[in-house]
């Protein structure tokens, strides 16, 4: 009763709405109704069991003339020239000018998105795709359009994902979701914990996986090797520890030993509540963000397959 929801950012607000919807059984519908205002949030997607197609626009929102400044129009005309010489630092700072308006910012982000996409720098490309989306629809991405949704949840490395998902009987949507949240599609990224590549695999874990799949030579910065090993590891966790996606993801993030301990402690609670009772914030957040991506990818893949 003492919480001021309006002062919370979108992520924390929707997280609390979702938590209250599963513990406040008398007022559960009230919290679910509030979550409907955030159709791309983890909480709404979890309760709705996926994307509500009625919440996704067919046409992209358009800015009005008053959303653009004269200075912005001048810079936007010159951006392609700067990017021709790879001067991304200058371009990325233009949006900080006081005279620049929201429409100008969108066009700047859009040009940077296309630039990085053409360079196959998918990490930067999705960064600017997200900025484009937020500029158009706000942090909560209400009524996002299908094209923009595809840009912030792209199907990069599709051939490898589908190939090994089929081989190891893992939903491709889950594999895409793990890759997106682990690396943002950067094939060479290395974490503080020394996890490497698209699926963020630690070298010691890679040695274990390589023996299981009889892979003598591999390179964790090679997308094919990394995706194959990451998807196999999801299968290994599913076959030997947990069938539920949330527990598989928790194991992928924190290790199956910890997850077994948490499960044995909280097994009397519902599955959804166990996720929220996990004592490590990183793992709780990991489950939320990967499952959110899973629901979106599940929708996008079904949409593509229906064509």
Coordinates of C-alpha atoms in Angstrom, one line a residue:
X1 CA 0.0 0.0 0.0
X2 CA 2.9 2.3 0.5
X3 CA 4.4 1.8 -2.9
X4 CA 4.2 4.6 -5.4
X5 CA 4.1 2.7 -8.7
X6 CA 4.4 5.9 -10.8
X7 CA 7.9 6.5 -9.4
X8 CA 9.1 3.1 -10.5
X9 CA 10.7 2.4 -13.9
X10 CA 8.8 0.1 -16.3
X11 CA 10.8 -3.0 -15.4
X12 CA 10.3 -2.8 -11.7
X13 CA 6.7 -1.7 -12.0
X14 CA 5.8 -4.7 -14.2
X15 CA 7.8 -7.0 -12.0
X16 CA 5.8 -6.0 -8.9
X17 CA 2.5 -6.2 -10.8
X18 CA 3.4 -9.7 -11.9
X19 CA 4.6 -10.8 -8.4
X20 CA 1.4 -9.5 -6.8
X21 CA -0.7 -11.3 -9.4
X22 CA 0.6 -14.6 -8.3
X23 CA 0.7 -14.0 -4.5
X24 CA -2.3 -11.7 -4.0
X25 CA -4.9 -14.3 -5.0
X26 CA -7.9 -12.2 -3.9
X27 CA -6.9 -9.2 -6.1
X28 CA -5.1 -11.3 -8.8
X29 CA -7.3 -10.0 -11.7
X30 CA -6.6 -6.4 -10.7
X31 CA -2.8 -6.9 -11.1
X32 CA -3.3 -8.8 -14.4
X33 CA -5.4 -5.9 -15.7
X34 CA -2.6 -3.5 -14.9
X35 CA -0.1 -5.7 -16.7
X36 CA -2.2 -5.5 -19.9
X37 CA -0.8 -2.0 -20.3
X38 CA 2.7 -3.6 -20.8
X39 CA 2.2 -6.2 -23.5
X40 CA 5.9 -6.9 -24.1
X41 CA 6.8 -7.2 -20.4
X42 CA 7.8 -10.6 -18.9
X43 CA 4.9 -10.5 -16.5
X44 CA 2.2 -10.0 -19.2
X45 CA 3.8 -12.6 -21.6
X46 CA 4.1 -15.1 -18.8
X47 CA 0.5 -14.7 -17.7
X48 CA -0.8 -14.6 -21.3
X49 CA 1.5 -17.5 -22.3
X50 CA 2.9 -15.5 -25.2
X51 CA 2.3 -12.5 -27.4
X52 CA -1.2 -11.1 -27.8
X53 CA -1.4 -10.4 -31.5
X54 CA -4.0 -7.7 -30.9
X55 CA -1.4 -5.7 -29.1
X56 CA 1.0 -5.7 -32.1
X57 CA 0.6 -3.0 -34.7
X58 CA 0.7 -3.8 -38.4
X59 CA 1.9 -0.4 -39.4
X60 CA 4.8 1.6 -37.8
X61 CA 4.0 4.7 -35.9
X62 CA 5.0 7.9 -37.8
X63 CA 6.4 11.2 -36.4
X64 CA 4.9 14.5 -37.2
X65 CA 6.7 17.5 -38.9
X66 CA 6.9 19.3 -35.5
X67 CA 9.0 16.3 -34.2
X68 CA 11.9 17.4 -36.4
X69 CA 14.2 20.4 -36.0
X70 CA 15.9 22.4 -38.7
X71 CA 19.3 21.6 -37.3
X72 CA 18.4 17.9 -37.1
X73 CA 17.4 17.9 -40.8
X74 CA 20.8 19.4 -41.7
X75 CA 22.7 16.7 -39.8
X76 CA 20.6 13.9 -41.0
X77 CA 21.4 14.8 -44.6
X78 CA 25.1 14.6 -43.7
X79 CA 25.1 11.4 -41.6
X80 CA 25.6 9.1 -44.6
X81 CA 28.7 11.0 -45.5
X82 CA 30.1 10.6 -42.0
X83 CA 29.3 7.0 -41.9
X84 CA 30.9 6.4 -45.2
X85 CA 34.2 7.2 -43.4
X86 CA 33.1 5.2 -40.3
X87 CA 32.8 8.3 -38.1
X88 CA 30.3 6.7 -35.8
X89 CA 31.5 8.5 -32.7
X90 CA 30.5 11.9 -34.1
X91 CA 27.1 10.6 -35.4
X92 CA 26.2 8.9 -32.1
X93 CA 26.8 12.2 -30.2
X94 CA 24.5 14.3 -32.3
X95 CA 21.4 13.3 -30.4
X96 CA 22.9 15.0 -27.3
X97 CA 22.5 18.5 -28.9
X98 CA 19.8 20.6 -27.2
X99 CA 18.2 21.6 -30.5
X100 CA 17.7 18.0 -31.6
X101 CA 14.0 16.7 -31.3
X102 CA 12.6 13.3 -31.0
X103 CA 12.1 12.8 -34.7
X104 CA 15.7 13.7 -35.4
X105 CA 16.9 11.2 -32.7
X106 CA 14.9 8.4 -34.3
X107 CA 16.4 9.1 -37.8
X108 CA 19.9 9.2 -36.3
X109 CA 19.4 5.9 -34.5
X110 CA 17.9 4.4 -37.6
X111 CA 20.9 5.3 -39.8
X112 CA 23.3 3.9 -37.2
X113 CA 21.1 0.7 -37.0
X114 CA 21.4 0.2 -40.7
X115 CA 25.1 1.0 -40.7
X116 CA 25.9 -1.6 -38.1
X117 CA 23.5 -4.2 -39.6
X118 CA 25.3 -3.9 -43.0
X119 CA 28.7 -4.3 -41.1
X120 CA 27.3 -7.4 -39.5
X121 CA 28.0 -5.9 -36.1
X122 CA 24.8 -7.3 -34.6
X123 CA 25.6 -6.2 -31.1
X124 CA 25.6 -2.5 -32.1
X125 CA 22.7 -3.0 -34.6
X126 CA 20.3 -4.3 -31.9
X127 CA 21.4 -1.5 -29.6
X128 CA 20.2 1.1 -32.0
X129 CA 17.2 -0.9 -33.0
X130 CA 16.1 -0.8 -29.3
X131 CA 16.8 2.9 -29.2
X132 CA 14.6 3.3 -32.3
X133 CA 11.8 1.3 -30.7
X134 CA 12.0 3.2 -27.4
X135 CA 12.0 6.6 -29.3
X136 CA 8.8 5.5 -31.2
X137 CA 6.9 3.7 -28.4
X138 CA 8.4 4.6 -25.1
X139 CA 10.2 2.3 -22.6
X140 CA 7.2 0.0 -22.3
X141 CA 6.9 -0.5 -26.1
X142 CA 3.1 -0.2 -26.0
X143 CA 1.5 -1.2 -29.3
X144 CA 4.9 -1.9 -31.0
X145 CA 4.7 -2.7 -34.7
X146 CA 5.7 -6.0 -36.1
X147 CA 8.6 -4.7 -38.2
X148 CA 10.2 -2.9 -35.2
X149 CA 9.6 -6.0 -33.0
X150 CA 11.6 -8.1 -35.6
X151 CA 14.4 -5.6 -35.6
X152 CA 14.9 -5.8 -31.8
X153 CA 14.5 -9.6 -31.8
X154 CA 16.3 -10.5 -35.0
X155 CA 16.8 -14.1 -36.3
X156 CA 20.5 -13.8 -36.7
X157 CA 22.4 -17.1 -37.3
X158 CA 19.1 -18.7 -38.1
X159 CA 20.4 -21.6 -40.1
X160 CA 22.6 -22.8 -37.3
X161 CA 20.0 -22.3 -34.6
X162 CA 17.3 -24.3 -36.5
X163 CA 19.8 -27.0 -37.5
X164 CA 21.0 -27.8 -33.9
X165 CA 17.6 -27.1 -32.3
X166 CA 16.2 -29.8 -34.5
X167 CA 19.1 -32.2 -33.8
X168 CA 19.0 -31.7 -30.0
X169 CA 15.2 -31.3 -29.7
X170 CA 15.3 -27.8 -28.2
X171 CA 12.8 -25.2 -29.2
X172 CA 14.5 -22.7 -31.6
X173 CA 12.8 -19.9 -29.8
X174 CA 14.5 -20.8 -26.5
X175 CA 17.9 -21.0 -28.3
X176 CA 17.4 -17.6 -29.9
X177 CA 16.3 -16.2 -26.5
X178 CA 19.5 -17.5 -24.8
X179 CA 21.7 -16.1 -27.5
X180 CA 20.0 -12.7 -27.5
X181 CA 20.3 -12.2 -23.7
X182 CA 23.7 -13.8 -23.3
X183 CA 25.6 -12.0 -26.0
X184 CA 23.3 -9.6 -28.0
X185 CA 24.6 -11.6 -31.0
X186 CA 28.3 -10.7 -30.5
X187 CA 30.3 -13.8 -31.6
X188 CA 33.5 -12.6 -29.9
X189 CA 32.3 -11.1 -26.7
X190 CA 33.9 -12.4 -23.5
X191 CA 32.4 -11.9 -20.0
X192 CA 34.1 -11.1 -16.7
X193 CA 33.6 -14.8 -15.9
X194 CA 35.4 -15.7 -19.1
X195 CA 32.2 -16.9 -20.9
X196 CA 32.8 -16.7 -24.6
X197 CA 30.7 -16.0 -27.7
X198 CA 27.1 -16.1 -28.7
X199 CA 25.9 -18.5 -26.1
X200 CA 28.5 -17.4 -23.5
X201 CA 30.1 -20.7 -22.8
X202 CA 32.9 -21.1 -20.2
X203 CA 36.0 -23.0 -21.5
X204 CA 35.7 -25.6 -18.8
X205 CA 32.0 -26.2 -19.8
X206 CA 33.1 -26.3 -23.4
X207 CA 35.5 -29.1 -22.7
X208 CA 32.7 -31.1 -21.0
X209 CA 30.4 -30.5 -24.0
X210 CA 33.0 -31.3 -26.6
X211 CA 33.6 -34.8 -25.0
X212 CA 29.8 -35.4 -25.0
X213 CA 29.4 -34.6 -28.7
X214 CA 32.8 -36.0 -29.9
X215 CA 34.0 -32.6 -31.1
X216 CA 37.8 -32.7 -31.2
X217 CA 38.4 -29.2 -32.5
X218 CA 36.3 -26.1 -31.8
X219 CA 36.5 -22.4 -31.5
X220 CA 34.1 -20.7 -29.1
X221 CA 34.2 -17.5 -31.2
X222 CA 33.0 -19.5 -34.2
X223 CA 29.2 -19.1 -34.4
X224 CA 28.6 -22.7 -35.6
X225 CA 30.7 -24.3 -32.8
X226 CA 29.3 -22.0 -30.1
X227 CA 25.6 -22.4 -31.1
X228 CA 26.0 -26.2 -31.4
X229 CA 27.6 -26.4 -27.9
X230 CA 25.1 -24.0 -26.3
X231 CA 22.1 -25.8 -27.6
X232 CA 23.5 -29.2 -26.7
X233 CA 24.0 -27.9 -23.2
X234 CA 20.4 -26.8 -23.0
X235 CA 19.4 -30.4 -24.0
X236 CA 21.8 -31.8 -21.4
X237 CA 20.2 -29.7 -18.6
X238 CA 16.7 -30.7 -19.9
X239 CA 17.5 -34.4 -20.1
X240 CA 19.3 -34.7 -16.8
X241 CA 17.9 -32.1 -14.4
X242 CA 14.8 -30.1 -15.2
X243 CA 12.1 -30.1 -17.9
X244 CA 10.7 -26.6 -17.1
X245 CA 12.2 -23.8 -19.1
X246 CA 12.7 -21.5 -16.1
X247 CA 14.7 -24.1 -14.2
X248 CA 16.8 -25.0 -17.3
X249 CA 17.6 -21.3 -17.7
X250 CA 18.4 -20.9 -14.0
X251 CA 20.8 -23.9 -14.4
X252 CA 22.4 -22.4 -17.5
X253 CA 23.0 -19.2 -15.5
X254 CA 23.9 -20.3 -12.0
X255 CA 24.7 -24.1 -12.3
X256 CA 22.4 -27.1 -11.8
X257 CA 23.8 -27.7 -8.3
X258 CA 22.5 -24.4 -7.0
X259 CA 19.2 -24.8 -8.8
X260 CA 18.6 -28.2 -7.3
X261 CA 19.2 -26.8 -3.8
X262 CA 16.8 -23.9 -4.4
X263 CA 14.2 -26.3 -5.8
X264 CA 14.5 -28.6 -2.8
X265 CA 14.1 -25.6 -0.5
X266 CA 11.0 -24.2 -2.2
X267 CA 9.3 -27.2 -3.8
X268 CA 6.1 -26.6 -1.9
X269 CA 5.5 -23.4 -3.8
X270 CA 4.3 -23.0 -7.4
X271 CA 6.8 -23.0 -10.2
X272 CA 6.4 -19.3 -10.8
X273 CA 6.9 -18.4 -7.2
X274 CA 10.0 -20.6 -7.0
X275 CA 11.6 -18.4 -9.7
X276 CA 10.8 -15.3 -7.7
X277 CA 12.2 -16.9 -4.5
X278 CA 15.6 -17.6 -6.0
X279 CA 18.0 -15.7 -3.7
X280 CA 20.3 -14.5 -6.4
X281 CA 19.0 -11.4 -8.2
X282 CA 21.1 -12.1 -11.3
X283 CA 19.5 -15.5 -11.8
X284 CA 15.9 -14.2 -11.1
X285 CA 16.5 -11.4 -13.7
X286 CA 18.0 -13.9 -16.2
X287 CA 14.9 -16.1 -16.1
X288 CA 12.7 -13.1 -16.7
X289 CA 14.6 -11.6 -19.6
X290 CA 15.3 -14.9 -21.4
X291 CA 11.7 -16.1 -21.0
X292 CA 10.5 -12.7 -22.3
X293 CA 12.6 -13.2 -25.4
X294 CA 11.5 -16.8 -25.7
X295 CA 7.8 -15.7 -25.9
X296 CA 8.6 -13.1 -28.5
X297 CA 10.7 -15.4 -30.6
X298 CA 8.1 -18.1 -30.4
X299 CA 5.6 -15.7 -31.9
X300 CA 8.0 -14.4 -34.6
X301 CA 9.0 -18.0 -35.6
X302 CA 5.4 -19.1 -35.9
X303 CA 4.6 -16.0 -37.9
X304 CA 7.5 -16.7 -40.3
X305 CA 6.5 -20.4 -40.6
X306 CA 2.9 -19.4 -41.5
X307 CA 3.9 -17.5 -44.6

